[in-house]
mmCIF file of N, CA and C in Angstrom:
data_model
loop_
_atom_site.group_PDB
_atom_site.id
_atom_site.type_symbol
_atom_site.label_atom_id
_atom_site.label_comp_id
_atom_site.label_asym_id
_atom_site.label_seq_id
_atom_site.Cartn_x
_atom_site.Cartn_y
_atom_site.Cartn_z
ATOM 1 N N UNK A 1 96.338 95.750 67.461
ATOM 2 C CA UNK A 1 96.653 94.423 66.999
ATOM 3 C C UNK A 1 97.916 94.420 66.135
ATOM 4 N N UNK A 2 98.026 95.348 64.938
ATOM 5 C CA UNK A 2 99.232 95.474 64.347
ATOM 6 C C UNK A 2 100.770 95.578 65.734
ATOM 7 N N UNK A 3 100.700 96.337 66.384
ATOM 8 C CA UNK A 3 101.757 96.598 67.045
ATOM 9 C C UNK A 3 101.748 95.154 67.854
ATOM 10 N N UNK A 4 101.042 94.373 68.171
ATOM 11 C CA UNK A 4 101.335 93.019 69.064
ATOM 12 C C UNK A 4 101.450 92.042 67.918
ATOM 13 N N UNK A 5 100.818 92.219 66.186
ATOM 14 C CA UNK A 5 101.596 91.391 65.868
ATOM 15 C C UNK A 5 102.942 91.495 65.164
ATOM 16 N N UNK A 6 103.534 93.043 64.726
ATOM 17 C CA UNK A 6 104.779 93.136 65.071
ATOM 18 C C UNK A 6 105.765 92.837 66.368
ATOM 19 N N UNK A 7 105.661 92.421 67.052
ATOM 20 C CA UNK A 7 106.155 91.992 68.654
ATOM 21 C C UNK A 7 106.120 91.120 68.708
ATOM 22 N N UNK A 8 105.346 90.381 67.968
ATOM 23 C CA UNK A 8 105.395 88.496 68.315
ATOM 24 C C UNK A 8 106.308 88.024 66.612
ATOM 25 N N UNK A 9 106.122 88.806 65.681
ATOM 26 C CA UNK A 9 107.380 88.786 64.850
ATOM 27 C C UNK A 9 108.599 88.813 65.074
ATOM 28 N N UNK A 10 108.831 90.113 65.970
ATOM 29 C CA UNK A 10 110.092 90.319 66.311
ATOM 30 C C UNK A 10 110.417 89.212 67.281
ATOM 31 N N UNK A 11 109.585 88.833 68.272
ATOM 32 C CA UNK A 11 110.031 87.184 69.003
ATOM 33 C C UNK A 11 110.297 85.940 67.946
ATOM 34 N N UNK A 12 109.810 86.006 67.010
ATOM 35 C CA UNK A 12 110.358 84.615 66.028
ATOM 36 C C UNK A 12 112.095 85.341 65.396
ATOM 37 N N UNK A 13 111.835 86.308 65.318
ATOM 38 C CA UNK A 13 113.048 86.441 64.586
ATOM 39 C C UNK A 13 114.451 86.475 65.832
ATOM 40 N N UNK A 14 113.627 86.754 67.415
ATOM 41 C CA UNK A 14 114.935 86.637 67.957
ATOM 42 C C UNK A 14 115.162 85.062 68.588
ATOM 43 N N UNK A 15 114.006 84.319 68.624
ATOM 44 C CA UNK A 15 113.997 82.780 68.913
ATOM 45 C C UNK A 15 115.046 82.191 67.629
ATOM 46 N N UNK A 16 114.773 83.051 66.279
ATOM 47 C CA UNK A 16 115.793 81.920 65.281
ATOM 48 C C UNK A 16 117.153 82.383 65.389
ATOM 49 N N UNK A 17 117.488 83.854 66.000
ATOM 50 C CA UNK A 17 118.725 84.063 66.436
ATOM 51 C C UNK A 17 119.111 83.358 67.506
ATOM 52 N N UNK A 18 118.470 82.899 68.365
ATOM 53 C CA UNK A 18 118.688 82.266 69.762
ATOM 54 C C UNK A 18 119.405 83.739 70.803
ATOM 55 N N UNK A 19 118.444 84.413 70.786
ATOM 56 C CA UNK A 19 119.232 85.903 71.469
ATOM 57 C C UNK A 19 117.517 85.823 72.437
ATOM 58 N N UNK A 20 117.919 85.367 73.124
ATOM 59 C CA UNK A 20 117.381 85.071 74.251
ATOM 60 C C UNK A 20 117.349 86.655 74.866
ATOM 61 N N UNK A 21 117.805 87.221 75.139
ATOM 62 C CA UNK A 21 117.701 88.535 75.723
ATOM 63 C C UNK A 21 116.773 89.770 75.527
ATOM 64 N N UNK A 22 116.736 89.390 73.586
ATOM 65 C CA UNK A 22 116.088 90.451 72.761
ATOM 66 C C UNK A 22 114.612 89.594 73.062
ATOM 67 N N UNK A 23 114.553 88.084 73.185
ATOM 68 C CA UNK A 23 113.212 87.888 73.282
ATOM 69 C C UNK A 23 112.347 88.236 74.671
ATOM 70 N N UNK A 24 113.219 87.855 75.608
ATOM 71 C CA UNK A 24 112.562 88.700 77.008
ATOM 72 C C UNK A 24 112.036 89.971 77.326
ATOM 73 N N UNK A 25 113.160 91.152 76.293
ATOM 74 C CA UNK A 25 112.288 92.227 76.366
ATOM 75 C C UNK A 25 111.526 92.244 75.219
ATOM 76 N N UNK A 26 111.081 91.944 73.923
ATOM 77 C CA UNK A 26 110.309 91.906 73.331
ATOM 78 C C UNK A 26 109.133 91.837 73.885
ATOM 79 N N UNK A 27 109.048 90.258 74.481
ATOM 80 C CA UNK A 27 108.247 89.866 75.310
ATOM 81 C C UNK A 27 107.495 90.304 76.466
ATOM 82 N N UNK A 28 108.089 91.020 77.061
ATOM 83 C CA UNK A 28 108.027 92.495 78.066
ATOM 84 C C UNK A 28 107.317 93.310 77.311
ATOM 85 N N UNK A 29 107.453 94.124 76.076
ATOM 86 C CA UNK A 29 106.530 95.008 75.493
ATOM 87 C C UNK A 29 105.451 94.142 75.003
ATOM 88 N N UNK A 30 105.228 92.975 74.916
ATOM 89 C CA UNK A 30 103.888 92.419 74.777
ATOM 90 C C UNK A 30 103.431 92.470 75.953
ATOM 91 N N UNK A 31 103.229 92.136 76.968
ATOM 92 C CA UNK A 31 102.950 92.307 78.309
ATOM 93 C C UNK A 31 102.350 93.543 78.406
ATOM 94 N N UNK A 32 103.079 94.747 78.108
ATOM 95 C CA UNK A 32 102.183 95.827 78.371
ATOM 96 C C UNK A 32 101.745 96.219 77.419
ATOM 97 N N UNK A 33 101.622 96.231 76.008
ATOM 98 C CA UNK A 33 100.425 96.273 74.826
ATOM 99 C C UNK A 33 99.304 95.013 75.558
ATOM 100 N N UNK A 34 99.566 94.307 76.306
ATOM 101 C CA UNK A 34 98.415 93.501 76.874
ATOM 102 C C UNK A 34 97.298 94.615 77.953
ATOM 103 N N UNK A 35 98.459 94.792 79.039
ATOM 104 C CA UNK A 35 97.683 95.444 79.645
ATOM 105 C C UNK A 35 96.920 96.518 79.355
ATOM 106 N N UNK A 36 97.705 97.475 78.475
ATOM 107 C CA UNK A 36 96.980 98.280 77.646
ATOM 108 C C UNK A 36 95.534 97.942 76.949
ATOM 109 N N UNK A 37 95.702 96.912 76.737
ATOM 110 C CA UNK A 37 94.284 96.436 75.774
ATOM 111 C C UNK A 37 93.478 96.248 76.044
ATOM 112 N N UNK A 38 93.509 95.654 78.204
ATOM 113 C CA UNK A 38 92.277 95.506 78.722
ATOM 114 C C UNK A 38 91.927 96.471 79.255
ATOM 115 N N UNK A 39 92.237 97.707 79.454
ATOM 116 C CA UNK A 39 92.018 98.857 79.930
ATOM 117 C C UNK A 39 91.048 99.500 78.570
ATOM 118 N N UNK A 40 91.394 99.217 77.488
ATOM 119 C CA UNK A 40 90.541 99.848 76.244
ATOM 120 C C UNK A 40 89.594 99.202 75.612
ATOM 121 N N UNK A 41 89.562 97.867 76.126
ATOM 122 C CA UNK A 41 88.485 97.455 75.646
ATOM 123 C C UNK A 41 86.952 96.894 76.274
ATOM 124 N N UNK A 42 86.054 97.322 75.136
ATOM 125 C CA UNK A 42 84.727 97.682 75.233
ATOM 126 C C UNK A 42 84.359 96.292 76.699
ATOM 127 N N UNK A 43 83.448 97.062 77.195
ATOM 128 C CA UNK A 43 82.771 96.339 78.596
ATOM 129 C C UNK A 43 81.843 95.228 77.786
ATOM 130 N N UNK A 44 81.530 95.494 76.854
ATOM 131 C CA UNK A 44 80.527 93.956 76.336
ATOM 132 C C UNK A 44 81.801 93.243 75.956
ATOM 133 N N UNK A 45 82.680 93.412 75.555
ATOM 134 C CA UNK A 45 83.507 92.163 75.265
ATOM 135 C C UNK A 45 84.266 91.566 76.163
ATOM 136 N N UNK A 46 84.425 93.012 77.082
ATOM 137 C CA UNK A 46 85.565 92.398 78.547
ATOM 138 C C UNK A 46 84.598 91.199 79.470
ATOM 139 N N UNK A 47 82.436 91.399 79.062
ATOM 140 C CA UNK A 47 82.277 90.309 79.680
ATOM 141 C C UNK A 47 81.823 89.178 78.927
ATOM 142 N N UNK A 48 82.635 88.496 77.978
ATOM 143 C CA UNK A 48 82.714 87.254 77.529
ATOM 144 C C UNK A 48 83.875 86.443 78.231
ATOM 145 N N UNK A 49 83.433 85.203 78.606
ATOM 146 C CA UNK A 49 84.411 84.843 79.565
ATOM 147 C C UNK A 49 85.359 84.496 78.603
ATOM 148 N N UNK A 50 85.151 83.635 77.189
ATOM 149 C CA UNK A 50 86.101 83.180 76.778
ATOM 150 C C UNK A 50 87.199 84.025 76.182
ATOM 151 N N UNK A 51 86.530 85.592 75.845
ATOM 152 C CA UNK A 51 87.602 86.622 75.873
ATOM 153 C C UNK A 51 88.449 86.800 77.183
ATOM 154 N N UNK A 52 87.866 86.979 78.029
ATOM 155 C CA UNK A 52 88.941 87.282 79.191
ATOM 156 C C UNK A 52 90.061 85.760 79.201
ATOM 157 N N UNK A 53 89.386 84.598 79.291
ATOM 158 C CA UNK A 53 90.023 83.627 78.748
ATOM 159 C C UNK A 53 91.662 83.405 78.097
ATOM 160 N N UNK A 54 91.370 84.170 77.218
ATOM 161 C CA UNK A 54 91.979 84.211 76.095
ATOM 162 C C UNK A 54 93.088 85.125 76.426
ATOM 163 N N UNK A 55 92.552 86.385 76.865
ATOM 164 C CA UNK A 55 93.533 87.461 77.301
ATOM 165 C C UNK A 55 94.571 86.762 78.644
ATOM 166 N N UNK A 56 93.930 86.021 79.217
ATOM 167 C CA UNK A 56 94.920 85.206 80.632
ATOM 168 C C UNK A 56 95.733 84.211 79.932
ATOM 169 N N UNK A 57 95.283 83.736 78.835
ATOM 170 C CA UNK A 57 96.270 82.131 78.330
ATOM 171 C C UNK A 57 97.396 83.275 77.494
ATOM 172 N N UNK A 58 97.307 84.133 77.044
ATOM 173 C CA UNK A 58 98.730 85.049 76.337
ATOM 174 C C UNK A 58 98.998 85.577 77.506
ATOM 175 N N UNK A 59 98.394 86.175 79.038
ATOM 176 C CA UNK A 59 99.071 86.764 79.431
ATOM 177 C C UNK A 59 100.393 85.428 79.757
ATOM 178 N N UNK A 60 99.902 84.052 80.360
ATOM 179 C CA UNK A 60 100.460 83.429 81.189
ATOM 180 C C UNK A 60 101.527 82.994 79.999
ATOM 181 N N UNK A 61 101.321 83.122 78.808
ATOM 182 C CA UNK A 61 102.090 82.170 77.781
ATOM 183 C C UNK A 61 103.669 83.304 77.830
ATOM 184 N N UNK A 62 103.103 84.815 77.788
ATOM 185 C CA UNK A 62 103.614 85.933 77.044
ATOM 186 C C UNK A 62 104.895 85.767 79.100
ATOM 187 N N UNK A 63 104.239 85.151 80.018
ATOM 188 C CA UNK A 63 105.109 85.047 81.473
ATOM 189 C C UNK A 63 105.982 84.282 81.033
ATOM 190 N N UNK A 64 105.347 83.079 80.565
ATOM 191 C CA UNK A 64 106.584 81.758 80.829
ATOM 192 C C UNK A 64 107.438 82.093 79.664
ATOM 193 N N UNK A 65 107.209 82.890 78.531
ATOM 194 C CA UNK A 65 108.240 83.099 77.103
ATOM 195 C C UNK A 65 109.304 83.834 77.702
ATOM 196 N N UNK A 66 108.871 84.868 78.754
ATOM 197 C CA UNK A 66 109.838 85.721 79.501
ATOM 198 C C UNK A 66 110.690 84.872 80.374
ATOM 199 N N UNK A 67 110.328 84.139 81.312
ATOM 200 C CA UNK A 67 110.821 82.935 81.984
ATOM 201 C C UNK A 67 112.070 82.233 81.401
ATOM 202 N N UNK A 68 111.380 81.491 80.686
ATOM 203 C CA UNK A 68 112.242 80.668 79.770
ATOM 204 C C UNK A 68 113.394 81.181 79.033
ATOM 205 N N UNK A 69 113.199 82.442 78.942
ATOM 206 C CA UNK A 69 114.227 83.409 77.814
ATOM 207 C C UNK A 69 115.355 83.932 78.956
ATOM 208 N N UNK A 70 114.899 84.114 80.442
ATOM 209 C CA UNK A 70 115.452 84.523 81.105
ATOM 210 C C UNK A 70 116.505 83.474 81.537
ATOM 211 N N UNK A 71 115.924 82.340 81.532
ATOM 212 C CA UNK A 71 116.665 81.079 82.504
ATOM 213 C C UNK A 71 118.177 80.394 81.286
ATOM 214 N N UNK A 72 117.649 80.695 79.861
ATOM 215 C CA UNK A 72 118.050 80.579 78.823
ATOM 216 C C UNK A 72 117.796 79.132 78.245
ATOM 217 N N UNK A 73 116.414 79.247 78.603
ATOM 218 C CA UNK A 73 116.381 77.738 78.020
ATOM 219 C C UNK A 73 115.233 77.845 76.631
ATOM 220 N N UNK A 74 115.949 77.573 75.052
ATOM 221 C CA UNK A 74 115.743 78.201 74.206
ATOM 222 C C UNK A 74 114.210 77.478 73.869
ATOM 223 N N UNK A 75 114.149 76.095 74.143
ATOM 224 C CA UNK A 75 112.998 75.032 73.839
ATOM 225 C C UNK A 75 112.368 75.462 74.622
ATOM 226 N N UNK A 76 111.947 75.778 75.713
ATOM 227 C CA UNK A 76 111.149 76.163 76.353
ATOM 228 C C UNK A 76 110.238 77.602 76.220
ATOM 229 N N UNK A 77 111.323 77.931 75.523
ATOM 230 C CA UNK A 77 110.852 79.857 74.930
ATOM 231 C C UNK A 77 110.181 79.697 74.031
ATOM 232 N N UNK A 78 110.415 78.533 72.861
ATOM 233 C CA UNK A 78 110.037 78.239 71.854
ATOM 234 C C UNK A 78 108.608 78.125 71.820
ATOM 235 N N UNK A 79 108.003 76.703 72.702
ATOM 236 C CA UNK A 79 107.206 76.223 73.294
ATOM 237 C C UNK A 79 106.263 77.208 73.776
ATOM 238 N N UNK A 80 106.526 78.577 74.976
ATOM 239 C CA UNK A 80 105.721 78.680 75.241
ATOM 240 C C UNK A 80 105.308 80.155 74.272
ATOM 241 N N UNK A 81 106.251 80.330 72.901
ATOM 242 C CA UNK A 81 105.772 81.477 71.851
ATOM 243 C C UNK A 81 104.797 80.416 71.307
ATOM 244 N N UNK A 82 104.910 79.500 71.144
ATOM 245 C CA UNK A 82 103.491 78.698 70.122
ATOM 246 C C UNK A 82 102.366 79.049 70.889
ATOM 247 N N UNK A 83 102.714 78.710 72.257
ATOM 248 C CA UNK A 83 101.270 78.959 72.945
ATOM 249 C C UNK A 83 100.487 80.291 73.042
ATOM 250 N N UNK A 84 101.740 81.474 73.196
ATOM 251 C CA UNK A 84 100.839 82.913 72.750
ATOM 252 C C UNK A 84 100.601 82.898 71.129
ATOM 253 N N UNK A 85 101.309 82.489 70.494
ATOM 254 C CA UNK A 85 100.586 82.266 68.973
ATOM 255 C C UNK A 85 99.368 82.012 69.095
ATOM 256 N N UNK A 86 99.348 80.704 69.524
ATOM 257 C CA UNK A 86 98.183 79.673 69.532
ATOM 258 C C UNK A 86 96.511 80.566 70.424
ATOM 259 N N UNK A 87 97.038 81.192 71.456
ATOM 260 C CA UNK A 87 95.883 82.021 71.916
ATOM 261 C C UNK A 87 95.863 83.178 71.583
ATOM 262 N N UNK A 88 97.040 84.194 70.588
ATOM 263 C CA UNK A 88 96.100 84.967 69.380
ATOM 264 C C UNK A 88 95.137 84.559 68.537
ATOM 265 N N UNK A 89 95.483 83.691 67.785
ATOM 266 C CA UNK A 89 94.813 83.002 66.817
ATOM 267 C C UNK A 89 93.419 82.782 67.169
ATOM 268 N N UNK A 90 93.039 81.712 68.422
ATOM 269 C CA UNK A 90 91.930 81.841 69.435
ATOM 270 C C UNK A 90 91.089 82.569 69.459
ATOM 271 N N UNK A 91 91.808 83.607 70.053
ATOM 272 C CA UNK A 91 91.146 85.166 70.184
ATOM 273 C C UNK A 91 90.685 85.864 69.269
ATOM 274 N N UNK A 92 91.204 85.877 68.003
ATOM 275 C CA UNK A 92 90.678 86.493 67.092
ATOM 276 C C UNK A 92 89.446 85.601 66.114
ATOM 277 N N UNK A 93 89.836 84.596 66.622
ATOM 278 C CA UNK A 93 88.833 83.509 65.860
ATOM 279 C C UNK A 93 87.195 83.509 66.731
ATOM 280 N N UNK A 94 87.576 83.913 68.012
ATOM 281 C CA UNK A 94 86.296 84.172 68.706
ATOM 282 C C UNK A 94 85.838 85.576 68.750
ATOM 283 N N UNK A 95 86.952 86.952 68.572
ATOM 284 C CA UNK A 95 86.452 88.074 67.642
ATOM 285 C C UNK A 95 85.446 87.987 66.390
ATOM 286 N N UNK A 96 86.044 87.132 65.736
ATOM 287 C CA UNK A 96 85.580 87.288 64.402
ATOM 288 C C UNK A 96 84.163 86.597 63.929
ATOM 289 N N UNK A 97 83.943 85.781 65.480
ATOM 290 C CA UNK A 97 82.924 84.774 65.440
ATOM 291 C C UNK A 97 81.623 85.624 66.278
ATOM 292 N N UNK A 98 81.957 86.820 67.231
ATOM 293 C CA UNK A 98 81.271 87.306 68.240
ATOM 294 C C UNK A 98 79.961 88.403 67.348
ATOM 295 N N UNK A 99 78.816 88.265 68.170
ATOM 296 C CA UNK A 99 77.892 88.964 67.037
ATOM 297 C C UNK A 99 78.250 90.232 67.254
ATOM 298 N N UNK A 100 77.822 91.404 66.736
ATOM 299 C CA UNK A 100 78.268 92.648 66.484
ATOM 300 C C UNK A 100 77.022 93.795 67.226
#
């Protein structure tokens, strides 16, 4: 978790540069700290749907941030970093909610 939320730091700081380039590959190493994560994590949690859920709305958010960064369209990059924000936040809020 530390290393993805250093990575989504380093995407705000290259969204306020407007360096569109640094955010695509940023964005790229979130992608595979993603994939990484579903490969390691525990089979009771991989079957909560709203976890897997959760893991598809950052993957698709963590696509279109790449997208958008690629095409250079900066509002749109913007837009879709709120939305992987927005389904960390999610995710950990249904971590933190899940019985033990």
């Amino acid at each position: 978790m530390q290393a993805k939320l250093a990575g989504s730091q380093q995407i705000l700081a290259d969204l306020t540069h407007a360096d569109l380039e640094s955010v695509a590959k940023d964005a790229r190493r979130l992608q595979v700290m993603s994939h990484l994560e579903k490969w390691l994590t525990s089979s009771e949690l991989a079957e909560i749907s709203e976890y897997r859920g959760q893991l598809n709305a950052f993957e698709f958010s963590t696509k279109e941030l790449i997208r958008h960064a690629d095409d250079g369209e900066i509002d749109g990059a913007l837009d879709a970093y709120v939305d992987m924000t927005r389904s960390c936040v999610e995710c950990h809020k249904l971590l933190r909610d899940a019985p033990n």
